[in-house]
């Protein structure tokens, strides 16, 4: 009974996304922007979360500036959501044409594996697809299973669309990720979220103590691999994914210091693209002992 219900609920969403994949990109982006405005107006809790994040991270901004960025952020959120239609369902040549890899792309074509630091900019799924389609032969990523089995299967299929991609269940812990790296796979890692106090360290994020998983340096150290960054930016014609050179002297062996450095480098990227970062997440949900919640 449960399987029938989830399939029935999910099927219209999948059919809609397949249909949207054939729309011209300007039309799809206009639709996303319009729904983003509605999302900002009516999703009060998410709006409050985003504005709280922006107040903590950008205290020097005026309230008007924070609200302006938040509105545009919600539009980018919905545009990226609809963009998954063509990233996951359009012909491969369309995806290749709309997502450009730039920077040190040759670092992804080397024989040895690496951890790819891919923070939560809204183009994260597009960037992962482009890397697997255009550069990396064998990759892996960590995901959190969805409660709806049919929806979960659809999302996994989208993220496994290109190349030899292995999706690792977050519940399996670090061992599965280390095995993937040691087997020569690139690991597309998104560690910049508050997942609770377990396995996290409190390091500054825009000057605010923030529970941050130390997965990036820990996995690189245990697997003995390098770290490169992948920053995906939404553009009028699709996306641009910029690949960095390997981070020098990283990891250093000090997971807390390396995680703080990860946040510091992420801050620099966010300042260049504040409206495209994932502000709708409770980034400061877990507080240090004795500190009150901020949401």
GROMACS .gro file of C-alpha atoms in nm:
model
  295
    1UNK     CA    1   0.000   0.000   0.000
    2UNK     CA    2   0.280   0.240   0.089
    3UNK     CA    3   0.466   0.173  -0.236
    4UNK     CA    4   0.156   0.243  -0.445
    5UNK     CA    5   0.093   0.569  -0.261
    6UNK     CA    6   0.447   0.704  -0.299
    7UNK     CA    7   0.463   0.609  -0.666
    8UNK     CA    8   0.128   0.778  -0.729
    9UNK     CA    9   0.237   1.094  -0.549
   10UNK     CA   10   0.575   1.114  -0.718
   11UNK     CA   11   0.474   1.025  -1.075
   12UNK     CA   12   0.316   1.367  -1.155
   13UNK     CA   13   0.628   1.547  -1.031
   14UNK     CA   14   0.853   1.335  -1.252
   15UNK     CA   15   0.624   1.384  -1.553
   16UNK     CA   16   0.623   1.761  -1.493
   17UNK     CA   17   1.003   1.775  -1.472
   18UNK     CA   18   1.038   1.571  -1.791
   19UNK     CA   19   0.804   1.814  -1.968
   20UNK     CA   20   0.985   2.122  -1.832
   21UNK     CA   21   1.314   1.984  -1.968
   22UNK     CA   22   1.202   2.080  -2.319
   23UNK     CA   23   1.121   2.444  -2.244
   24UNK     CA   24   1.365   2.714  -2.360
   25UNK     CA   25   1.595   2.813  -2.075
   26UNK     CA   26   1.474   3.179  -2.059
   27UNK     CA   27   1.116   3.057  -2.016
   28UNK     CA   28   1.216   2.811  -1.746
   29UNK     CA   29   1.418   3.075  -1.562
   30UNK     CA   30   1.129   3.325  -1.579
   31UNK     CA   31   0.896   3.064  -1.434
   32UNK     CA   32   1.142   2.991  -1.155
   33UNK     CA   33   1.188   3.360  -1.073
   34UNK     CA   34   0.812   3.417  -1.052
   35UNK     CA   35   0.762   3.119  -0.820
   36UNK     CA   36   1.064   3.231  -0.618
   37UNK     CA   37   0.890   3.560  -0.539
   38UNK     CA   38   0.583   3.367  -0.421
   39UNK     CA   39   0.806   3.136  -0.219
   40UNK     CA   40   0.963   3.438  -0.049
   41UNK     CA   41   0.625   3.595   0.030
   42UNK     CA   42   0.440   3.289   0.158
   43UNK     CA   43   0.710   3.065   0.308
   44UNK     CA   44   0.753   3.276   0.618
   45UNK     CA   45   0.959   3.025   0.813
   46UNK     CA   46   1.212   2.982   0.532
   47UNK     CA   47   1.224   3.359   0.483
   48UNK     CA   48   1.297   3.404   0.852
   49UNK     CA   49   1.575   3.143   0.837
   50UNK     CA   50   1.738   3.309   0.536
   51UNK     CA   51   1.719   3.658   0.685
   52UNK     CA   52   1.859   3.534   1.018
   53UNK     CA   53   2.153   3.374   0.835
   54UNK     CA   54   2.218   3.695   0.644
   55UNK     CA   55   2.200   3.908   0.960
   56UNK     CA   56   2.457   3.686   1.130
   57UNK     CA   57   2.690   3.666   0.831
   58UNK     CA   58   2.655   4.021   0.700
   59UNK     CA   59   2.594   4.249   1.001
   60UNK     CA   60   2.742   4.539   0.802
   61UNK     CA   61   2.455   4.525   0.550
   62UNK     CA   62   2.138   4.728   0.597
   63UNK     CA   63   1.813   4.541   0.656
   64UNK     CA   64   1.695   4.655   0.313
   65UNK     CA   65   2.004   4.503   0.150
   66UNK     CA   66   1.956   4.173   0.332
   67UNK     CA   67   1.592   4.156   0.220
   68UNK     CA   68   1.691   4.236  -0.138
   69UNK     CA   69   1.948   3.956  -0.141
   70UNK     CA   70   1.703   3.716   0.027
   71UNK     CA   71   1.436   3.779  -0.239
   72UNK     CA   72   1.683   3.716  -0.518
   73UNK     CA   73   1.810   3.411  -0.330
   74UNK     CA   74   1.461   3.259  -0.326
   75UNK     CA   75   1.433   3.322  -0.700
   76UNK     CA   76   1.766   3.147  -0.760
   77UNK     CA   77   1.649   2.859  -0.540
   78UNK     CA   78   1.341   2.800  -0.754
   79UNK     CA   79   1.529   2.851  -1.081
   80UNK     CA   80   1.784   2.587  -0.980
   81UNK     CA   81   1.500   2.355  -0.879
   82UNK     CA   82   1.345   2.381  -1.226
   83UNK     CA   83   1.687   2.357  -1.391
   84UNK     CA   84   1.713   2.003  -1.257
   85UNK     CA   85   1.451   1.919  -1.521
   86UNK     CA   86   1.698   1.965  -1.805
   87UNK     CA   87   2.006   1.861  -1.607
   88UNK     CA   88   1.843   1.524  -1.540
   89UNK     CA   89   1.619   1.480  -1.846
   90UNK     CA   90   1.732   1.689  -2.145
   91UNK     CA   91   1.950   1.533  -2.418
   92UNK     CA   92   2.316   1.505  -2.311
   93UNK     CA   93   2.427   1.759  -2.571
   94UNK     CA   94   2.197   2.020  -2.414
   95UNK     CA   95   2.352   1.963  -2.072
   96UNK     CA   96   2.703   1.984  -2.216
   97UNK     CA   97   2.622   2.310  -2.396
   98UNK     CA   98   2.463   2.478  -2.094
   99UNK     CA   99   2.717   2.383  -1.823
  100UNK     CA  100   3.077   2.493  -1.875
  101UNK     CA  101   3.375   2.358  -1.684
  102UNK     CA  102   3.648   2.620  -1.639
  103UNK     CA  103   3.965   2.660  -1.436
  104UNK     CA  104   4.196   2.370  -1.354
  105UNK     CA  105   3.979   2.108  -1.525
  106UNK     CA  106   4.284   1.893  -1.599
  107UNK     CA  107   4.302   1.819  -1.224
  108UNK     CA  108   3.985   1.610  -1.268
  109UNK     CA  109   4.133   1.405  -1.550
  110UNK     CA  110   4.432   1.277  -1.356
  111UNK     CA  111   4.448   0.908  -1.273
  112UNK     CA  112   4.449   0.948  -0.894
  113UNK     CA  113   4.137   1.028  -0.693
  114UNK     CA  114   4.056   1.347  -0.504
  115UNK     CA  115   3.791   1.490  -0.276
  116UNK     CA  116   3.601   1.763  -0.461
  117UNK     CA  117   3.484   2.032  -0.219
  118UNK     CA  118   3.147   2.133  -0.366
  119UNK     CA  119   2.967   2.372  -0.129
  120UNK     CA  120   2.594   2.440  -0.133
  121UNK     CA  121   2.557   2.694  -0.407
  122UNK     CA  122   2.231   2.636  -0.590
  123UNK     CA  123   2.414   2.501  -0.896
  124UNK     CA  124   2.553   2.204  -0.701
  125UNK     CA  125   2.357   1.939  -0.897
  126UNK     CA  126   2.445   2.101  -1.229
  127UNK     CA  127   2.812   2.111  -1.132
  128UNK     CA  128   2.813   1.746  -1.030
  129UNK     CA  129   2.649   1.645  -1.358
  130UNK     CA  130   2.899   1.845  -1.567
  131UNK     CA  131   3.199   1.701  -1.383
  132UNK     CA  132   3.081   1.345  -1.441
  133UNK     CA  133   2.980   1.410  -1.801
  134UNK     CA  134   3.282   1.608  -1.912
  135UNK     CA  135   3.580   1.522  -1.693
  136UNK     CA  136   3.567   1.239  -1.439
  137UNK     CA  137   3.528   0.874  -1.538
  138UNK     CA  138   3.446   0.732  -1.193
  139UNK     CA  139   3.287   0.937  -0.917
  140UNK     CA  140   3.090   0.912  -0.595
  141UNK     CA  141   2.883   1.136  -0.372
  142UNK     CA  142   2.710   1.109  -0.035
  143UNK     CA  143   2.335   1.154  -0.010
  144UNK     CA  144   2.059   1.143   0.251
  145UNK     CA  145   1.780   0.900   0.151
  146UNK     CA  146   1.434   1.051   0.103
  147UNK     CA  147   1.131   0.914   0.289
  148UNK     CA  148   0.938   0.870  -0.036
  149UNK     CA  149   1.098   0.567  -0.203
  150UNK     CA  150   0.989   0.664  -0.555
  151UNK     CA  151   1.109   1.023  -0.512
  152UNK     CA  152   1.437   0.893  -0.371
  153UNK     CA  153   1.485   0.665  -0.674
  154UNK     CA  154   1.419   0.955  -0.912
  155UNK     CA  155   1.671   1.183  -0.741
  156UNK     CA  156   1.934   0.910  -0.736
  157UNK     CA  157   1.879   0.836  -1.105
  158UNK     CA  158   1.928   1.205  -1.185
  159UNK     CA  159   2.251   1.227  -0.989
  160UNK     CA  160   2.381   0.901  -1.134
  161UNK     CA  161   2.290   0.998  -1.491
  162UNK     CA  162   2.639   1.060  -1.627
  163UNK     CA  163   2.947   0.842  -1.603
  164UNK     CA  164   3.012   0.574  -1.346
  165UNK     CA  165   2.863   0.749  -1.044
  166UNK     CA  166   2.817   0.579  -0.708
  167UNK     CA  167   2.574   0.732  -0.459
  168UNK     CA  168   2.675   0.653  -0.099
  169UNK     CA  169   2.415   0.644   0.176
  170UNK     CA  170   2.506   0.893   0.451
  171UNK     CA  171   2.406   0.631   0.708
  172UNK     CA  172   2.697   0.410   0.597
  173UNK     CA  173   2.945   0.657   0.747
  174UNK     CA  174   3.298   0.741   0.639
  175UNK     CA  175   3.413   0.388   0.559
  176UNK     CA  176   3.213   0.370   0.236
  177UNK     CA  177   3.354   0.707   0.125
  178UNK     CA  178   3.711   0.601   0.206
  179UNK     CA  179   3.664   0.277   0.011
  180UNK     CA  180   3.538   0.476  -0.288
  181UNK     CA  181   3.838   0.711  -0.276
  182UNK     CA  182   4.088   0.428  -0.237
  183UNK     CA  183   3.934   0.252  -0.536
  184UNK     CA  184   4.018   0.558  -0.750
  185UNK     CA  185   3.683   0.738  -0.746
  186UNK     CA  186   3.653   1.115  -0.713
  187UNK     CA  187   3.428   1.209  -0.420
  188UNK     CA  188   3.191   1.505  -0.478
  189UNK     CA  189   3.151   1.625  -0.120
  190UNK     CA  190   2.913   1.890   0.019
  191UNK     CA  191   3.019   1.924   0.385
  192UNK     CA  192   2.900   2.280   0.454
  193UNK     CA  193   2.579   2.206   0.643
  194UNK     CA  194   2.482   2.186   1.009
  195UNK     CA  195   2.419   1.812   1.065
  196UNK     CA  196   2.426   1.834   1.442
  197UNK     CA  197   2.699   1.816   1.704
  198UNK     CA  198   2.808   1.459   1.629
  199UNK     CA  199   3.135   1.445   1.428
  200UNK     CA  200   3.132   1.827   1.407
  201UNK     CA  201   3.365   2.095   1.534
  202UNK     CA  202   3.269   2.451   1.623
  203UNK     CA  203   3.469   2.675   1.393
  204UNK     CA  204   3.397   3.029   1.270
  205UNK     CA  205   3.169   3.086   0.975
  206UNK     CA  206   3.156   3.460   0.903
  207UNK     CA  207   3.282   3.507   1.258
  208UNK     CA  208   3.001   3.304   1.418
  209UNK     CA  209   3.078   2.967   1.589
  210UNK     CA  210   2.923   2.708   1.361
  211UNK     CA  211   2.889   2.330   1.397
  212UNK     CA  212   3.072   2.205   1.088
  213UNK     CA  213   3.144   1.844   0.996
  214UNK     CA  214   3.516   1.782   0.958
  215UNK     CA  215   3.458   1.539   0.672
  216UNK     CA  216   3.666   1.722   0.411
  217UNK     CA  217   4.007   1.704   0.584
  218UNK     CA  218   3.927   1.375   0.757
  219UNK     CA  219   3.840   1.186   0.438
  220UNK     CA  220   4.130   1.336   0.244
  221UNK     CA  221   4.372   1.245   0.524
  222UNK     CA  222   4.245   0.889   0.577
  223UNK     CA  223   4.233   0.813   0.205
  224UNK     CA  224   4.560   0.995   0.129
  225UNK     CA  225   4.416   1.208  -0.152
  226UNK     CA  226   4.425   1.574  -0.258
  227UNK     CA  227   4.142   1.829  -0.231
  228UNK     CA  228   4.017   2.050  -0.513
  229UNK     CA  229   3.723   2.292  -0.501
  230UNK     CA  230   3.429   2.309  -0.738
  231UNK     CA  231   3.222   2.630  -0.734
  232UNK     CA  232   2.916   2.635  -0.960
  233UNK     CA  233   2.765   2.968  -1.059
  234UNK     CA  234   2.428   3.019  -1.227
  235UNK     CA  235   2.458   3.222  -1.548
  236UNK     CA  236   2.201   3.349  -1.803
  237UNK     CA  237   2.296   3.062  -2.037
  238UNK     CA  238   2.313   2.786  -1.775
  239UNK     CA  239   2.598   2.731  -1.529
  240UNK     CA  240   2.972   2.771  -1.499
  241UNK     CA  241   3.165   2.530  -1.277
  242UNK     CA  242   3.510   2.652  -1.178
  243UNK     CA  243   3.767   2.393  -1.067
  244UNK     CA  244   4.053   2.501  -0.840
  245UNK     CA  245   4.409   2.379  -0.822
  246UNK     CA  246   4.471   2.130  -0.539
  247UNK     CA  247   4.475   2.304  -0.203
  248UNK     CA  248   4.840   2.324  -0.093
  249UNK     CA  249   4.938   2.153   0.234
  250UNK     CA  250   4.583   2.028   0.282
  251UNK     CA  251   4.498   1.837   0.488
  252UNK     CA  252   4.754   1.939   0.746
  253UNK     CA  253   4.666   1.670   1.001
  254UNK     CA  254   4.476   1.911   1.226
  255UNK     CA  255   4.110   1.849   1.139
  256UNK     CA  256   3.977   2.146   1.336
  257UNK     CA  257   4.219   2.394   1.177
  258UNK     CA  258   4.156   2.246   0.833
  259UNK     CA  259   3.778   2.271   0.877
  260UNK     CA  260   3.816   2.635   0.984
  261UNK     CA  261   4.022   2.697   0.670
  262UNK     CA  262   3.750   2.531   0.460
  263UNK     CA  263   3.493   2.774   0.603
  264UNK     CA  264   3.725   3.067   0.546
  265UNK     CA  265   3.768   2.977   0.178
  266UNK     CA  266   3.395   2.921   0.146
  267UNK     CA  267   3.328   3.269   0.287
  268UNK     CA  268   3.539   3.420   0.008
  269UNK     CA  269   3.329   3.238  -0.254
  270UNK     CA  270   3.001   3.337  -0.088
  271UNK     CA  271   3.095   3.705  -0.078
  272UNK     CA  272   3.128   3.691  -0.458
  273UNK     CA  273   2.792   3.510  -0.501
  274UNK     CA  274   2.578   3.581  -0.191
  275UNK     CA  275   2.244   3.543  -0.368
  276UNK     CA  276   2.328   3.192  -0.492
  277UNK     CA  277   2.422   3.029  -0.161
  278UNK     CA  278   2.188   2.796   0.031
  279UNK     CA  279   2.065   3.044   0.292
  280UNK     CA  280   1.731   2.862   0.341
  281UNK     CA  281   1.911   2.601   0.555
  282UNK     CA  282   1.952   2.651   0.932
  283UNK     CA  283   2.329   2.688   0.912
  284UNK     CA  284   2.355   2.784   1.282
  285UNK     CA  285   2.097   2.539   1.420
  286UNK     CA  286   2.340   2.365   1.657
  287UNK     CA  287   2.479   2.609   1.912
  288UNK     CA  288   2.783   2.576   2.137
  289UNK     CA  289   2.700   2.468   2.494
  290UNK     CA  290   2.531   2.748   2.684
  291UNK     CA  291   2.443   2.957   2.378
  292UNK     CA  292   2.078   3.022   2.290
  293UNK     CA  293   1.928   2.928   1.955
  294UNK     CA  294   1.917   3.193   1.684
  295UNK     CA  295   1.611   3.086   1.486
   0.00000   0.00000   0.00000
